[in-house]
Short mmCIF file of C-alpha atoms in Angstrom, two decimals:
data_model
loop_
_atom_site.label_atom_id
_atom_site.label_comp_id
_atom_site.label_asym_id
_atom_site.label_seq_id
_atom_site.Cartn_x
_atom_site.Cartn_y
_atom_site.Cartn_z
CA MET A 1 -6.45 86.95 -26.25
CA THR A 2 -10.13 86.43 -26.99
CA LEU A 3 -13.18 85.26 -25.07
CA THR A 4 -13.33 82.26 -27.41
CA GLU A 5 -9.82 81.20 -26.38
CA LEU A 6 -10.76 81.57 -22.73
CA LYS A 7 -13.82 79.42 -23.31
CA TYR A 8 -11.61 76.74 -24.88
CA ILE A 9 -9.20 76.53 -21.94
CA VAL A 10 -12.07 76.35 -19.45
CA ALA A 11 -13.58 73.49 -21.46
CA VAL A 12 -10.29 71.56 -21.56
CA ALA A 13 -9.80 72.05 -17.82
CA ARG A 14 -13.30 70.73 -17.22
CA GLU A 15 -13.17 67.76 -19.61
CA ARG A 16 -9.46 66.92 -19.15
CA HIS A 17 -9.53 65.90 -22.81
CA PHE A 18 -9.03 67.98 -25.96
CA GLY A 19 -11.44 65.96 -28.06
CA ARG A 20 -14.32 66.15 -25.60
CA ALA A 21 -13.62 69.84 -25.01
CA ALA A 22 -13.76 70.53 -28.73
CA GLU A 23 -17.05 68.66 -28.97
CA ALA A 24 -18.48 70.68 -26.08
CA CYS A 25 -17.44 73.91 -27.83
CA PHE A 26 -18.79 72.75 -31.22
CA VAL A 27 -15.43 73.11 -32.99
CA SER A 28 -12.90 70.68 -34.42
CA GLN A 29 -10.08 69.46 -32.19
CA PRO A 30 -7.35 71.06 -34.38
CA THR A 31 -9.13 74.41 -34.16
CA LEU A 32 -9.29 74.21 -30.38
CA SER A 33 -5.70 72.97 -30.03
CA VAL A 34 -4.26 75.71 -32.25
CA ALA A 35 -6.18 78.40 -30.34
CA ILE A 36 -4.95 77.13 -26.97
CA ARG A 37 -1.36 76.88 -28.20
CA LYS A 38 -1.64 80.46 -29.48
CA LEU A 39 -2.88 81.62 -26.06
CA GLU A 40 -0.07 79.79 -24.29
CA ASP A 41 2.49 81.44 -26.60
CA GLU A 42 0.93 84.85 -25.94
CA LEU A 43 1.02 84.37 -22.16
CA GLY A 44 4.40 82.66 -22.20
CA VAL A 45 3.27 79.79 -19.97
CA VAL A 46 2.15 76.17 -20.37
CA LEU A 47 -1.44 75.72 -19.24
CA PHE A 48 -1.88 71.99 -19.81
CA GLU A 49 0.20 68.87 -19.39
CA ARG A 50 -0.28 66.95 -22.61
CA GLY A 51 0.24 63.24 -23.08
CA GLY A 52 -1.46 60.16 -21.71
CA THR A 53 -5.17 59.52 -21.64
CA GLU A 54 -6.03 62.56 -19.53
CA VAL A 55 -4.92 66.16 -19.90
CA GLY A 56 -3.54 67.71 -16.71
CA VAL A 57 -3.69 71.37 -15.72
CA THR A 58 -0.44 72.97 -14.61
CA PRO A 59 -0.34 75.00 -11.37
CA ILE A 60 -0.23 78.27 -13.29
CA GLY A 61 -2.91 76.88 -15.59
CA LEU A 62 -5.27 76.46 -12.63
CA LYS A 63 -4.93 80.16 -11.82
CA VAL A 64 -5.40 81.20 -15.46
CA VAL A 65 -8.47 78.98 -15.86
CA ALA A 66 -10.03 80.37 -12.67
CA GLN A 67 -9.54 83.91 -13.94
CA ALA A 68 -10.87 82.93 -17.36
CA GLN A 69 -14.06 81.67 -15.72
CA ARG A 70 -14.52 85.03 -14.01
CA VAL A 71 -13.92 86.89 -17.28
CA LEU A 72 -16.48 84.73 -19.11
CA GLU A 73 -19.00 85.34 -16.36
CA GLU A 74 -18.52 89.10 -16.55
CA GLY A 75 -18.78 88.99 -20.33
CA ALA A 76 -22.15 87.25 -20.04
CA ASN A 77 -23.23 89.86 -17.51
CA LEU A 78 -22.55 92.68 -19.98
CA ARG A 79 -25.24 91.32 -22.28
CA GLU A 80 -27.65 90.91 -19.39
CA ILE A 81 -27.02 94.46 -18.17
CA ALA A 82 -27.82 95.80 -21.63
CA ARG A 83 -31.01 93.75 -21.76
CA GLU A 84 -32.02 94.90 -18.29
CA GLY A 85 -31.88 98.48 -19.50
CA HIS A 86 -34.90 97.73 -21.67
CA ASP A 87 -36.86 95.17 -19.65
CA PRO A 88 -35.42 92.72 -17.09
CA LEU A 89 -38.05 90.20 -18.12
CA ALA A 90 -37.38 90.60 -21.84
CA GLY A 91 -35.25 87.92 -23.42
CA PRO A 92 -34.48 84.28 -22.63
CA LEU A 93 -33.60 82.97 -19.19
CA ARG A 94 -31.14 80.06 -19.35
CA VAL A 95 -32.15 77.54 -16.71
CA GLY A 96 -30.36 74.33 -15.76
CA VAL A 97 -32.31 71.49 -14.11
CA ILE A 98 -31.08 68.22 -12.62
CA HIS A 99 -32.32 65.00 -14.21
CA THR A 100 -34.48 63.96 -11.25
CA VAL A 101 -36.40 67.25 -11.17
CA GLY A 102 -36.79 68.15 -14.85
CA PRO A 103 -39.28 65.48 -16.02
CA TYR A 104 -41.70 66.28 -13.19
CA LEU A 105 -41.37 70.05 -12.77
CA LEU A 106 -40.90 71.24 -16.36
CA PRO A 107 -44.25 70.01 -17.80
CA ARG A 108 -45.95 72.25 -15.23
CA LEU A 109 -43.38 75.05 -15.12
CA VAL A 110 -43.15 75.86 -18.83
CA PRO A 111 -46.86 76.58 -19.48
CA THR A 112 -47.12 78.43 -16.16
CA GLN A 113 -44.15 80.63 -17.02
CA ILE A 114 -45.39 81.27 -20.57
CA ALA A 115 -48.72 82.47 -19.23
CA ALA A 116 -47.05 84.79 -16.69
CA THR A 117 -44.06 86.16 -18.64
CA PRO A 118 -44.33 85.23 -22.34
CA GLN A 119 -41.55 87.72 -23.17
CA MET A 120 -39.07 85.60 -21.16
CA PRO A 121 -38.72 82.17 -22.80
CA LEU A 122 -36.84 79.51 -20.84
CA LEU A 123 -33.78 77.95 -22.44
CA LEU A 124 -33.58 74.65 -20.58
CA GLN A 125 -30.73 72.24 -20.01
CA GLU A 126 -30.83 69.00 -18.01
CA ASN A 127 -27.59 67.80 -16.48
CA PHE A 128 -25.84 66.59 -13.34
CA THR A 129 -25.47 69.00 -10.43
CA ILE A 130 -21.70 69.32 -10.78
CA ARG A 131 -21.95 70.10 -14.48
CA LEU A 132 -24.71 72.68 -13.95
CA LEU A 133 -22.62 74.47 -11.32
CA GLU A 134 -19.70 74.62 -13.77
CA LEU A 135 -21.95 76.08 -16.47
CA LEU A 136 -23.27 78.58 -13.94
CA ARG A 137 -19.78 79.74 -12.98
CA GLN A 138 -18.85 80.12 -16.64
CA GLY A 139 -21.91 82.23 -17.41
CA GLU A 140 -23.32 79.65 -19.86
CA ILE A 141 -26.55 79.36 -17.85
CA ASP A 142 -28.21 81.99 -15.66
CA CYS A 143 -29.55 79.83 -12.84
CA ALA A 144 -30.06 76.19 -11.89
CA ILE A 145 -32.69 74.14 -10.08
CA VAL A 146 -30.86 71.55 -7.99
CA ALA A 147 -31.15 69.65 -4.70
CA LEU A 148 -29.19 70.18 -1.51
CA PRO A 149 -26.52 69.59 -0.37
CA LEU A 150 -24.27 71.40 -2.85
CA PRO A 151 -20.46 71.27 -3.08
CA GLU A 152 -20.30 74.98 -3.87
CA SER A 153 -20.12 78.39 -2.25
CA GLY A 154 -20.45 82.00 -3.39
CA LEU A 155 -23.85 81.53 -5.00
CA MET A 156 -27.22 83.01 -4.19
CA MET A 157 -29.88 80.49 -3.25
CA ARG A 158 -33.67 80.45 -2.95
CA PRO A 159 -35.31 77.37 -1.36
CA LEU A 160 -38.22 76.22 -3.51
CA TYR A 161 -39.77 73.14 -1.90
CA ASP A 162 -39.18 70.12 0.32
CA GLU A 163 -40.04 66.80 -1.25
CA PRO A 164 -40.56 63.54 0.70
CA PHE A 165 -39.43 60.19 -0.69
CA VAL A 166 -41.66 57.15 -1.20
CA VAL A 167 -40.95 53.49 -1.88
CA ALA A 168 -42.17 52.03 -5.19
CA VAL A 169 -42.86 48.28 -5.32
CA PRO A 170 -44.52 45.93 -7.84
CA LYS A 171 -48.26 45.51 -7.36
CA ASN A 172 -47.86 41.89 -6.19
CA HIS A 173 -45.16 42.70 -3.60
CA PRO A 174 -45.93 41.72 0.04
CA TRP A 175 -45.23 45.32 1.12
CA THR A 176 -48.37 46.55 -0.68
CA LYS A 177 -50.29 45.59 2.47
CA LEU A 178 -48.21 47.93 4.61
CA LYS A 179 -49.14 51.50 5.45
CA GLU A 180 -45.52 52.56 6.12
CA ILE A 181 -42.02 51.21 5.58
CA ASP A 182 -38.96 51.47 7.78
CA ALA A 183 -35.90 52.54 5.78
CA LYS A 184 -33.90 49.74 7.38
CA ASP A 185 -36.09 47.15 5.64
CA LEU A 186 -34.83 48.26 2.22
CA LYS A 187 -31.56 46.39 2.70
CA GLN A 188 -33.43 43.08 2.45
CA GLU A 189 -34.66 43.88 -1.07
CA THR A 190 -33.24 43.96 -4.55
CA MET A 191 -32.83 47.71 -4.99
CA LEU A 192 -32.87 49.65 -8.25
CA LEU A 193 -30.73 52.81 -8.11
CA LEU A 194 -29.63 55.58 -10.43
CA GLY A 195 -26.06 55.39 -11.71
CA THR A 196 -23.07 57.19 -10.22
CA GLY A 197 -23.19 60.96 -10.71
CA HIS A 198 -26.86 61.43 -9.86
CA CYS A 199 -27.32 63.34 -6.62
CA PHE A 200 -30.59 61.46 -6.00
CA ARG A 201 -28.61 58.20 -5.85
CA ASP A 202 -26.49 59.68 -3.06
CA GLN A 203 -29.62 60.83 -1.24
CA VAL A 204 -31.11 57.33 -1.40
CA LEU A 205 -27.88 55.83 -0.08
CA GLU A 206 -28.09 58.27 2.83
CA VAL A 207 -31.53 56.85 3.62
CA CYS A 208 -30.08 53.33 3.75
CA PRO A 209 -26.26 53.32 3.66
CA GLU A 210 -26.22 49.52 3.57
CA LEU A 211 -27.40 49.67 -0.04
CA SER A 212 -23.95 50.61 -1.25
CA ARG A 213 -22.71 47.75 -3.39
CA TYR A 214 -19.19 48.60 -2.25
CA SER A 215 -19.93 47.95 1.41
CA ALA A 216 -18.47 44.57 2.30
CA ALA A 217 -20.30 44.70 5.64
CA SER A 218 -23.74 45.00 4.06
CA ASP A 219 -25.47 42.31 6.04
CA GLY A 220 -28.64 41.09 4.38
CA ILE A 221 -28.21 42.98 1.11
CA GLN A 222 -29.19 40.93 -1.91
CA ARG A 223 -27.99 43.10 -4.81
CA THR A 224 -28.56 46.38 -6.59
CA PHE A 225 -29.20 47.30 -10.20
CA GLU A 226 -28.59 50.70 -11.78
CA GLY A 227 -30.73 52.62 -14.26
CA SER A 228 -30.12 55.72 -16.35
CA SER A 229 -33.30 57.54 -15.30
CA LEU A 230 -36.00 57.32 -12.67
CA GLU A 231 -38.56 56.47 -15.33
CA THR A 232 -36.46 53.54 -16.61
CA ILE A 233 -36.16 52.33 -13.02
CA ARG A 234 -39.89 52.68 -12.45
CA HIS A 235 -40.58 50.46 -15.47
CA MET A 236 -38.12 47.90 -14.08
CA VAL A 237 -39.99 47.94 -10.76
CA ALA A 238 -43.27 47.40 -12.60
CA ALA A 239 -41.68 44.39 -14.33
CA GLY A 240 -40.98 42.85 -10.92
CA ILE A 241 -37.19 43.18 -10.92
CA GLY A 242 -36.97 44.96 -7.57
CA VAL A 243 -38.03 48.02 -5.59
CA THR A 244 -36.85 51.62 -5.57
CA VAL A 245 -37.13 54.98 -3.82
CA LEU A 246 -38.70 57.91 -5.70
CA PRO A 247 -39.32 61.61 -5.05
CA SER A 248 -43.00 62.27 -4.46
CA SER A 249 -43.30 64.59 -7.48
CA SER A 250 -42.61 61.64 -9.79
CA LEU A 251 -45.89 60.00 -8.84
CA SER A 252 -47.78 62.33 -11.16
CA MET A 253 -45.67 61.38 -14.21
CA PRO A 254 -47.93 60.16 -17.04
CA GLY A 255 -47.09 57.27 -19.34
CA LEU A 256 -46.75 54.32 -16.94
CA ASN A 257 -49.79 52.31 -15.92
CA ASN A 258 -49.68 52.78 -12.18
CA ASP A 259 -51.90 49.73 -11.76
CA LEU A 260 -48.59 47.86 -11.96
CA LEU A 261 -47.06 49.74 -9.02
CA SER A 262 -47.75 50.59 -5.41
CA TYR A 263 -46.25 53.57 -3.58
CA ILE A 264 -45.70 53.31 0.16
CA PRO A 265 -44.62 56.15 2.46
CA PHE A 266 -41.71 55.91 4.88
CA LYS A 267 -42.11 55.85 8.63
CA LYS A 268 -41.15 59.05 10.41
CA PRO A 269 -38.73 60.69 10.17
CA VAL A 270 -39.57 60.63 6.46
CA PRO A 271 -36.48 61.10 4.26
CA ASP A 272 -36.77 64.00 1.84
CA ARG A 273 -34.78 66.48 -0.22
CA ARG A 274 -34.80 70.25 -0.51
CA VAL A 275 -34.96 71.62 -4.06
CA VAL A 276 -33.45 75.10 -4.51
CA LEU A 277 -32.75 77.69 -7.17
CA VAL A 278 -29.16 78.97 -7.34
CA TRP A 279 -27.65 81.81 -9.36
CA ARG A 280 -24.54 84.01 -9.42
CA LYS A 281 -24.44 86.96 -7.05
CA SER A 282 -23.46 89.15 -10.01
CA PHE A 283 -26.45 88.14 -12.17
CA PRO A 284 -28.02 91.48 -13.12
CA ARG A 285 -31.67 90.38 -13.64
CA PRO A 286 -33.11 89.76 -10.16
CA ALA A 287 -36.62 90.38 -11.51
CA ALA A 288 -36.19 87.40 -13.84
CA ILE A 289 -35.19 85.21 -10.90
CA GLU A 290 -38.24 86.33 -8.94
CA ALA A 291 -40.49 85.62 -11.92
CA LEU A 292 -39.10 82.09 -12.20
CA VAL A 293 -39.53 81.47 -8.48
CA SER A 294 -43.16 82.64 -8.68
CA ALA A 295 -43.78 80.29 -11.62
CA VAL A 296 -42.35 77.34 -9.66
CA TYR A 297 -44.60 78.13 -6.70
CA ALA A 298 -47.61 78.19 -9.02
CA CYS A 299 -46.90 74.71 -10.40
CA GLU A 300 -48.62 72.88 -7.51
CA LEU A 301 -46.43 69.78 -7.64
CA PRO A 302 -48.13 66.96 -5.73
CA GLY A 303 -46.70 65.88 -2.41
CA VAL A 304 -44.20 68.74 -1.96
CA SER A 305 -44.09 71.49 0.66
CA TYR A 306 -43.47 74.89 -0.90
CA LEU A 307 -41.22 77.35 0.89
CA GLN A 308 -42.63 80.71 -0.20
CA GLU A 309 -41.64 82.34 3.09
CA GLU A 310 -37.96 81.47 2.69
CA LYS A 311 -35.76 84.38 1.61
CA ALA A 312 -32.84 84.37 -0.79
CA GLY A 313 -29.42 84.21 0.78
CA GLU A 314 -25.84 83.42 -0.02
CA LEU A 315 -25.17 79.71 -0.17
CA ALA A 316 -22.94 78.75 2.73
CA GLU A 317 -19.81 76.81 1.94
CA ALA A 318 -20.39 73.06 2.26
#
């Protein structure tokens, strides 16, 4: 039994597909399949139900995969412990960031962090919340910057900032004359939303539940369109296709001529999101976490309320 084999079974359990798991592990599918079969023979149990379009995990396989995740996490911690013996800020920090935070925070965070702790480069990965939490459990990243709420427990969490939402409309839209917008009015508009899997989409639907295209009782809804990123959606708004809801930090994003857009605040209570940093309780470099938190606070993102006084605590089960 090797750590590589454990990594393979965790990947298959996550992807429910041997081909995609092999791609995620950067090996060929035959290599991965042979290694997993070898592990199953060694343990004397069947871990996966093969056949069909999706691979299933057997009941005993679920227990083995859960233990494998813990072993991989501890293996990653061994390297961190050794590094901490020299300098807890020496060496890379592997940071995951959700798609709706990365483009706005990272251009400010990276130079700030380099100036403060040049010996600790950031290895960055953008992904969905669920995927980042999986990578965190497996020890493949050290921490993640995500937005609440989280479907996870057993992690340490540090609140970073609260971020209000704003409505983006084309420059010639009648709403440009308004000082504030009621969230209920959104259901009368053609809305542009992120695709399924983005937590920000879910947060926008919480602001106006009637926007769900699957709600047969959505009185007054015209239609919705989906985009792959907030920046793609913002360009669609500028083109006059519809309106959208954005986090306030996105207003500072360069590249789009904001003469084509107007941003209008919500009426109180203003919908917002809380952005947090999460990491494993067993992560042995707390000084690195504190250094990253300090760098985030120094970024001065526009429109957000920083939470420097908030203390780290265990993330309560959702």
